[in-house]
């Protein structure tokens, strides 16, 4: 009987969490309402609790609220994006993005109260000695997933943004060569008039198969 009750509780909890995560939506339109540094700290430290190869924790997070730095990041990103939309992106790619309303302009990089820039550490530097990190992309991907979940859990919105190339972020944020930009995540409250495209997720039979 106890086990049955425990399983029922687990089912209710996992359904509740699933329902909450299904309500998560990406936004590009942010309110200018401020977010306390303490909240950003806890969100990032939640991300830093993610599993990693050999527990190397090969990540670093830069939390940016300085308006000058956000402006500099936006201008550098837009220069890259304009080239991409003009010369690099295929027509098929542009067509797939059309319903999202995206273009080379990236106002969210300034409008969001915070930018969290995720770096992956290809290796550690101890003095002049290199120490290897393992499964870096996988580990940082897990930490980024934790980060997005923590953002949604606290009632904030975010966007996953990956300009290509992203090396300009090392220069602007003064990060060392063993750190490579992985993702830029603007974070804040969604604006009242935020554009939310119509999206659907794949259903269970498209993403899951059981093997008994």
mmCIF file of N, CA and C in Angstrom, residues 49-129:
data_model
loop_
_atom_site.group_PDB
_atom_site.id
_atom_site.type_symbol
_atom_site.label_atom_id
_atom_site.label_comp_id
_atom_site.label_asym_id
_atom_site.label_seq_id
_atom_site.Cartn_x
_atom_site.Cartn_y
_atom_site.Cartn_z
ATOM 1 N N UNK A 49 25.393 22.928 -11.036
ATOM 2 C CA UNK A 49 25.244 21.659 -10.325
ATOM 3 C C UNK A 49 25.050 20.488 -11.290
ATOM 4 N N UNK A 50 25.058 20.746 -12.593
ATOM 5 C CA UNK A 50 24.823 19.698 -13.594
ATOM 6 C C UNK A 50 25.941 18.652 -13.570
ATOM 7 N N UNK A 51 25.638 17.439 -14.027
ATOM 8 C CA UNK A 51 26.696 16.423 -14.143
ATOM 9 C C UNK A 51 27.662 16.779 -15.265
ATOM 10 N N UNK A 52 28.884 16.282 -15.147
ATOM 11 C CA UNK A 52 29.891 16.557 -16.181
ATOM 12 C C UNK A 52 30.905 15.425 -16.219
ATOM 13 N N UNK A 53 31.596 15.319 -17.343
ATOM 14 C CA UNK A 53 32.598 14.277 -17.524
ATOM 15 C C UNK A 53 33.680 14.362 -16.462
ATOM 16 N N UNK A 54 33.842 13.287 -15.693
ATOM 17 C CA UNK A 54 34.838 13.209 -14.619
ATOM 18 C C UNK A 54 34.679 14.353 -13.609
ATOM 19 N N UNK A 55 33.473 14.911 -13.523
ATOM 20 C CA UNK A 55 33.159 16.035 -12.627
ATOM 21 C C UNK A 55 34.104 17.214 -12.833
ATOM 22 N N UNK A 56 34.527 17.430 -14.085
ATOM 23 C CA UNK A 56 35.441 18.533 -14.378
ATOM 24 C C UNK A 56 34.743 19.884 -14.418
ATOM 25 N N UNK A 57 33.401 19.870 -14.598
ATOM 26 C CA UNK A 57 32.618 21.119 -14.625
ATOM 27 C C UNK A 57 33.241 22.138 -15.593
ATOM 28 N N UNK A 58 33.305 21.778 -16.877
ATOM 29 C CA UNK A 58 34.056 22.590 -17.832
ATOM 30 C C UNK A 58 33.255 23.774 -18.383
ATOM 31 N N UNK A 59 32.754 24.610 -17.483
ATOM 32 C CA UNK A 59 31.930 25.734 -17.915
ATOM 33 C C UNK A 59 32.296 26.990 -17.139
ATOM 34 N N UNK A 60 31.934 28.100 -17.732
ATOM 35 C CA UNK A 60 32.072 29.389 -17.058
ATOM 36 C C UNK A 60 30.922 30.263 -17.542
ATOM 37 N N UNK A 61 30.337 31.043 -16.633
ATOM 38 C CA UNK A 61 29.180 31.871 -16.965
ATOM 39 C C UNK A 61 29.525 33.339 -16.741
ATOM 40 N N UNK A 62 29.275 34.157 -17.737
ATOM 41 C CA UNK A 62 29.411 35.604 -17.599
ATOM 42 C C UNK A 62 28.011 36.206 -17.564
ATOM 43 N N UNK A 63 27.677 36.888 -16.479
ATOM 44 C CA UNK A 63 26.363 37.513 -16.331
ATOM 45 C C UNK A 63 26.526 39.015 -16.564
ATOM 46 N N UNK A 64 25.904 39.517 -17.599
ATOM 47 C CA UNK A 64 26.136 40.891 -18.061
ATOM 48 C C UNK A 64 24.863 41.715 -17.916
ATOM 49 N N UNK A 65 24.937 42.779 -17.118
ATOM 50 C CA UNK A 65 23.837 43.744 -17.060
ATOM 51 C C UNK A 65 24.290 45.142 -17.473
ATOM 52 N N UNK A 66 25.586 45.351 -17.594
ATOM 53 C CA UNK A 66 26.140 46.646 -17.978
ATOM 54 C C UNK A 66 25.647 47.043 -19.373
ATOM 55 N N UNK A 67 25.017 48.204 -19.482
ATOM 56 C CA UNK A 67 24.406 48.613 -20.750
ATOM 57 C C UNK A 67 25.439 48.816 -21.855
ATOM 58 N N UNK A 68 26.623 49.291 -21.489
ATOM 59 C CA UNK A 68 27.667 49.489 -22.485
ATOM 60 C C UNK A 68 28.142 48.177 -23.077
ATOM 61 N N UNK A 69 28.337 47.185 -22.223
ATOM 62 C CA UNK A 69 28.766 45.869 -22.703
ATOM 63 C C UNK A 69 27.668 45.203 -23.536
ATOM 64 N N UNK A 70 26.412 45.332 -23.100
ATOM 65 C CA UNK A 70 25.314 44.751 -23.883
ATOM 66 C C UNK A 70 25.236 45.397 -25.263
ATOM 67 N N UNK A 71 25.440 46.699 -25.318
ATOM 68 C CA UNK A 71 25.439 47.406 -26.606
ATOM 69 C C UNK A 71 26.566 46.900 -27.496
ATOM 70 N N UNK A 72 27.742 46.719 -26.918
ATOM 71 C CA UNK A 72 28.899 46.243 -27.684
ATOM 72 C C UNK A 72 28.650 44.834 -28.224
ATOM 73 N N UNK A 73 28.061 43.971 -27.391
ATOM 74 C CA UNK A 73 27.735 42.612 -27.819
ATOM 75 C C UNK A 73 26.709 42.642 -28.947
ATOM 76 N N UNK A 74 25.691 43.498 -28.813
ATOM 77 C CA UNK A 74 24.669 43.583 -29.859
ATOM 78 C C UNK A 74 25.274 44.020 -31.190
ATOM 79 N N UNK A 75 26.081 45.066 -31.185
ATOM 80 C CA UNK A 75 26.649 45.575 -32.438
ATOM 81 C C UNK A 75 27.524 44.525 -33.120
ATOM 82 N N UNK A 76 28.329 43.818 -32.326
ATOM 83 C CA UNK A 76 29.193 42.773 -32.895
ATOM 84 C C UNK A 76 28.362 41.629 -33.444
ATOM 85 N N UNK A 77 27.319 41.240 -32.722
ATOM 86 C CA UNK A 77 26.459 40.141 -33.180
ATOM 87 C C UNK A 77 25.697 40.524 -34.438
ATOM 88 N N UNK A 78 25.187 41.736 -34.489
ATOM 89 C CA UNK A 78 24.410 42.163 -35.660
ATOM 90 C C UNK A 78 25.265 42.244 -36.916
ATOM 91 N N UNK A 79 26.520 42.584 -36.757
ATOM 92 C CA UNK A 79 27.424 42.601 -37.911
ATOM 93 C C UNK A 79 27.551 41.207 -38.509
ATOM 94 N N UNK A 80 27.676 40.201 -37.640
ATOM 95 C CA UNK A 80 27.761 38.812 -38.086
ATOM 96 C C UNK A 80 26.431 38.349 -38.667
ATOM 97 N N UNK A 81 25.341 38.702 -38.000
ATOM 98 C CA UNK A 81 24.023 38.259 -38.450
ATOM 99 C C UNK A 81 23.657 38.855 -39.809
ATOM 100 N N UNK A 82 24.003 40.112 -40.036
ATOM 101 C CA UNK A 82 23.693 40.744 -41.314
ATOM 102 C C UNK A 82 24.400 40.028 -42.460
ATOM 103 N N UNK A 83 25.642 39.646 -42.216
ATOM 104 C CA UNK A 83 26.382 38.880 -43.227
ATOM 105 C C UNK A 83 25.745 37.515 -43.452
ATOM 106 N N UNK A 84 25.288 36.883 -42.364
ATOM 107 C CA UNK A 84 24.678 35.560 -42.471
ATOM 108 C C UNK A 84 23.383 35.618 -43.268
ATOM 109 N N UNK A 85 22.512 36.567 -42.927
ATOM 110 C CA UNK A 85 21.220 36.669 -43.613
ATOM 111 C C UNK A 85 21.399 37.078 -45.076
ATOM 112 N N UNK A 86 22.463 37.828 -45.366
ATOM 113 C CA UNK A 86 22.677 38.319 -46.733
ATOM 114 C C UNK A 86 23.402 37.309 -47.602
ATOM 115 N N UNK A 87 24.403 36.620 -47.034
ATOM 116 C CA UNK A 87 25.300 35.817 -47.872
ATOM 117 C C UNK A 87 25.367 34.330 -47.519
ATOM 118 N N UNK A 88 25.075 33.943 -46.283
ATOM 119 C CA UNK A 88 25.369 32.576 -45.861
ATOM 120 C C UNK A 88 24.150 31.667 -45.756
ATOM 121 N N UNK A 89 23.023 32.208 -45.346
ATOM 122 C CA UNK A 89 21.859 31.370 -45.074
ATOM 123 C C UNK A 89 21.150 30.982 -46.363
ATOM 124 N N UNK A 90 20.802 29.703 -46.446
ATOM 125 C CA UNK A 90 20.073 29.214 -47.617
ATOM 126 C C UNK A 90 18.626 29.707 -47.581
ATOM 127 N N UNK A 91 17.979 29.671 -48.715
ATOM 128 C CA UNK A 91 16.571 30.078 -48.777
ATOM 129 C C UNK A 91 15.699 29.141 -47.940
ATOM 130 N N UNK A 92 16.063 27.862 -47.912
ATOM 131 C CA UNK A 92 15.305 26.909 -47.096
ATOM 132 C C UNK A 92 15.387 27.279 -45.618
ATOM 133 N N UNK A 93 16.590 27.656 -45.173
ATOM 134 C CA UNK A 93 16.792 28.051 -43.783
ATOM 135 C C UNK A 93 15.960 29.296 -43.461
ATOM 136 N N UNK A 94 16.005 30.276 -44.343
ATOM 137 C CA UNK A 94 15.231 31.500 -44.126
ATOM 138 C C UNK A 94 13.736 31.196 -44.076
ATOM 139 N N UNK A 95 13.308 30.278 -44.918
ATOM 140 C CA UNK A 95 11.891 29.898 -44.939
ATOM 141 C C UNK A 95 11.491 29.235 -43.627
ATOM 142 N N UNK A 96 12.376 28.368 -43.102
ATOM 143 C CA UNK A 96 12.087 27.688 -41.836
ATOM 144 C C UNK A 96 12.023 28.664 -40.656
ATOM 145 N N UNK A 97 12.720 29.791 -40.772
ATOM 146 C CA UNK A 97 12.745 30.778 -39.689
ATOM 147 C C UNK A 97 11.629 31.816 -39.798
ATOM 148 N N UNK A 98 10.974 31.868 -40.959
ATOM 149 C CA UNK A 98 10.038 32.964 -41.238
ATOM 150 C C UNK A 98 8.946 33.082 -40.185
ATOM 151 N N UNK A 99 8.383 31.940 -39.745
ATOM 152 C CA UNK A 99 7.271 31.995 -38.794
ATOM 153 C C UNK A 99 7.701 32.474 -37.408
ATOM 154 N N UNK A 100 9.015 32.523 -37.170
ATOM 155 C CA UNK A 100 9.523 33.007 -35.887
ATOM 156 C C UNK A 100 9.739 34.519 -35.894
ATOM 157 N N UNK A 101 9.688 35.121 -37.079
ATOM 158 C CA UNK A 101 9.830 36.569 -37.181
ATOM 159 C C UNK A 101 11.232 37.080 -36.908
ATOM 160 N N UNK A 102 12.239 36.269 -37.194
ATOM 161 C CA UNK A 102 13.614 36.688 -36.903
ATOM 162 C C UNK A 102 14.233 37.406 -38.093
ATOM 163 N N UNK A 103 15.212 38.253 -37.817
ATOM 164 C CA UNK A 103 16.045 38.867 -38.845
ATOM 165 C C UNK A 103 17.408 39.161 -38.224
ATOM 166 N N UNK A 104 18.213 39.951 -38.903
ATOM 167 C CA UNK A 104 19.574 40.174 -38.417
ATOM 168 C C UNK A 104 19.625 41.138 -37.226
ATOM 169 N N UNK A 105 18.542 41.860 -36.974
ATOM 170 C CA UNK A 105 18.524 42.800 -35.856
ATOM 171 C C UNK A 105 18.264 42.053 -34.549
ATOM 172 N N UNK A 106 19.035 42.339 -33.532
ATOM 173 C CA UNK A 106 18.977 41.596 -32.272
ATOM 174 C C UNK A 106 18.793 42.544 -31.091
ATOM 175 N N UNK A 107 17.644 43.222 -31.068
ATOM 176 C CA UNK A 107 17.371 44.190 -30.002
ATOM 177 C C UNK A 107 17.407 43.558 -28.618
ATOM 178 N N UNK A 108 17.050 42.279 -28.561
ATOM 179 C CA UNK A 108 16.980 41.616 -27.249
ATOM 180 C C UNK A 108 18.309 41.616 -26.515
ATOM 181 N N UNK A 109 19.405 41.745 -27.244
ATOM 182 C CA UNK A 109 20.712 41.758 -26.587
ATOM 183 C C UNK A 109 20.913 43.012 -25.738
ATOM 184 N N UNK A 110 20.158 44.055 -26.027
ATOM 185 C CA UNK A 110 20.189 45.262 -25.201
ATOM 186 C C UNK A 110 18.980 45.360 -24.279
ATOM 187 N N UNK A 111 17.825 44.905 -24.766
ATOM 188 C CA UNK A 111 16.595 45.097 -24.013
ATOM 189 C C UNK A 111 16.484 44.185 -22.795
ATOM 190 N N UNK A 112 16.985 42.973 -22.897
ATOM 191 C CA UNK A 112 16.928 42.060 -21.753
ATOM 192 C C UNK A 112 17.787 42.634 -20.621
ATOM 193 N N UNK A 113 17.309 42.562 -19.384
ATOM 194 C CA UNK A 113 18.090 43.128 -18.276
ATOM 195 C C UNK A 113 19.412 42.408 -18.023
ATOM 196 N N UNK A 114 19.462 41.123 -18.377
ATOM 197 C CA UNK A 114 20.698 40.348 -18.200
ATOM 198 C C UNK A 114 20.967 39.508 -19.447
ATOM 199 N N UNK A 115 22.238 39.358 -19.753
ATOM 200 C CA UNK A 115 22.706 38.350 -20.704
ATOM 201 C C UNK A 115 23.578 37.375 -19.934
ATOM 202 N N UNK A 116 23.266 36.096 -20.053
ATOM 203 C CA UNK A 116 24.148 35.072 -19.495
ATOM 204 C C UNK A 116 24.896 34.449 -20.662
ATOM 205 N N UNK A 117 26.199 34.632 -20.684
ATOM 206 C CA UNK A 117 27.034 34.078 -21.746
ATOM 207 C C UNK A 117 27.708 32.829 -21.201
ATOM 208 N N UNK A 118 27.396 31.696 -21.819
ATOM 209 C CA UNK A 118 27.930 30.412 -21.377
ATOM 210 C C UNK A 118 29.194 30.103 -22.174
ATOM 211 N N UNK A 119 30.269 29.822 -21.479
ATOM 212 C CA UNK A 119 31.532 29.421 -22.113
ATOM 213 C C UNK A 119 31.814 27.956 -21.775
ATOM 214 N N UNK A 120 32.406 27.262 -22.714
ATOM 215 C CA UNK A 120 32.902 25.908 -22.443
ATOM 216 C C UNK A 120 34.418 25.962 -22.329
ATOM 217 N N UNK A 121 34.933 25.235 -21.359
ATOM 218 C CA UNK A 121 36.376 25.191 -21.146
ATOM 219 C C UNK A 121 36.941 23.969 -21.853
ATOM 220 N N UNK A 122 37.682 24.174 -22.920
ATOM 221 C CA UNK A 122 38.253 23.058 -23.671
ATOM 222 C C UNK A 122 39.275 22.301 -22.837
ATOM 223 N N UNK A 123 39.933 23.026 -21.931
ATOM 224 C CA UNK A 123 40.884 22.421 -20.999
ATOM 225 C C UNK A 123 41.074 23.391 -19.839
ATOM 226 N N UNK A 124 41.661 22.903 -18.762
ATOM 227 C CA UNK A 124 41.966 23.758 -17.613
ATOM 228 C C UNK A 124 43.418 24.210 -17.699
ATOM 229 N N UNK A 125 43.682 25.382 -17.173
ATOM 230 C CA UNK A 125 45.048 25.882 -17.094
ATOM 231 C C UNK A 125 45.451 25.996 -15.633
ATOM 232 N N UNK A 126 46.427 25.210 -15.240
ATOM 233 C CA UNK A 126 46.972 25.280 -13.888
ATOM 234 C C UNK A 126 48.398 25.792 -14.035
ATOM 235 N N UNK A 127 48.562 27.090 -13.812
ATOM 236 C CA UNK A 127 49.826 27.715 -14.155
ATOM 237 C C UNK A 127 49.974 27.686 -15.670
ATOM 238 N N UNK A 128 51.049 27.079 -16.137
ATOM 239 C CA UNK A 128 51.252 26.934 -17.583
ATOM 240 C C UNK A 128 50.916 25.530 -18.065
ATOM 241 N N UNK A 129 50.422 24.708 -17.161
ATOM 242 C CA UNK A 129 50.122 23.318 -17.505
ATOM 243 C C UNK A 129 48.661 23.158 -17.899
#
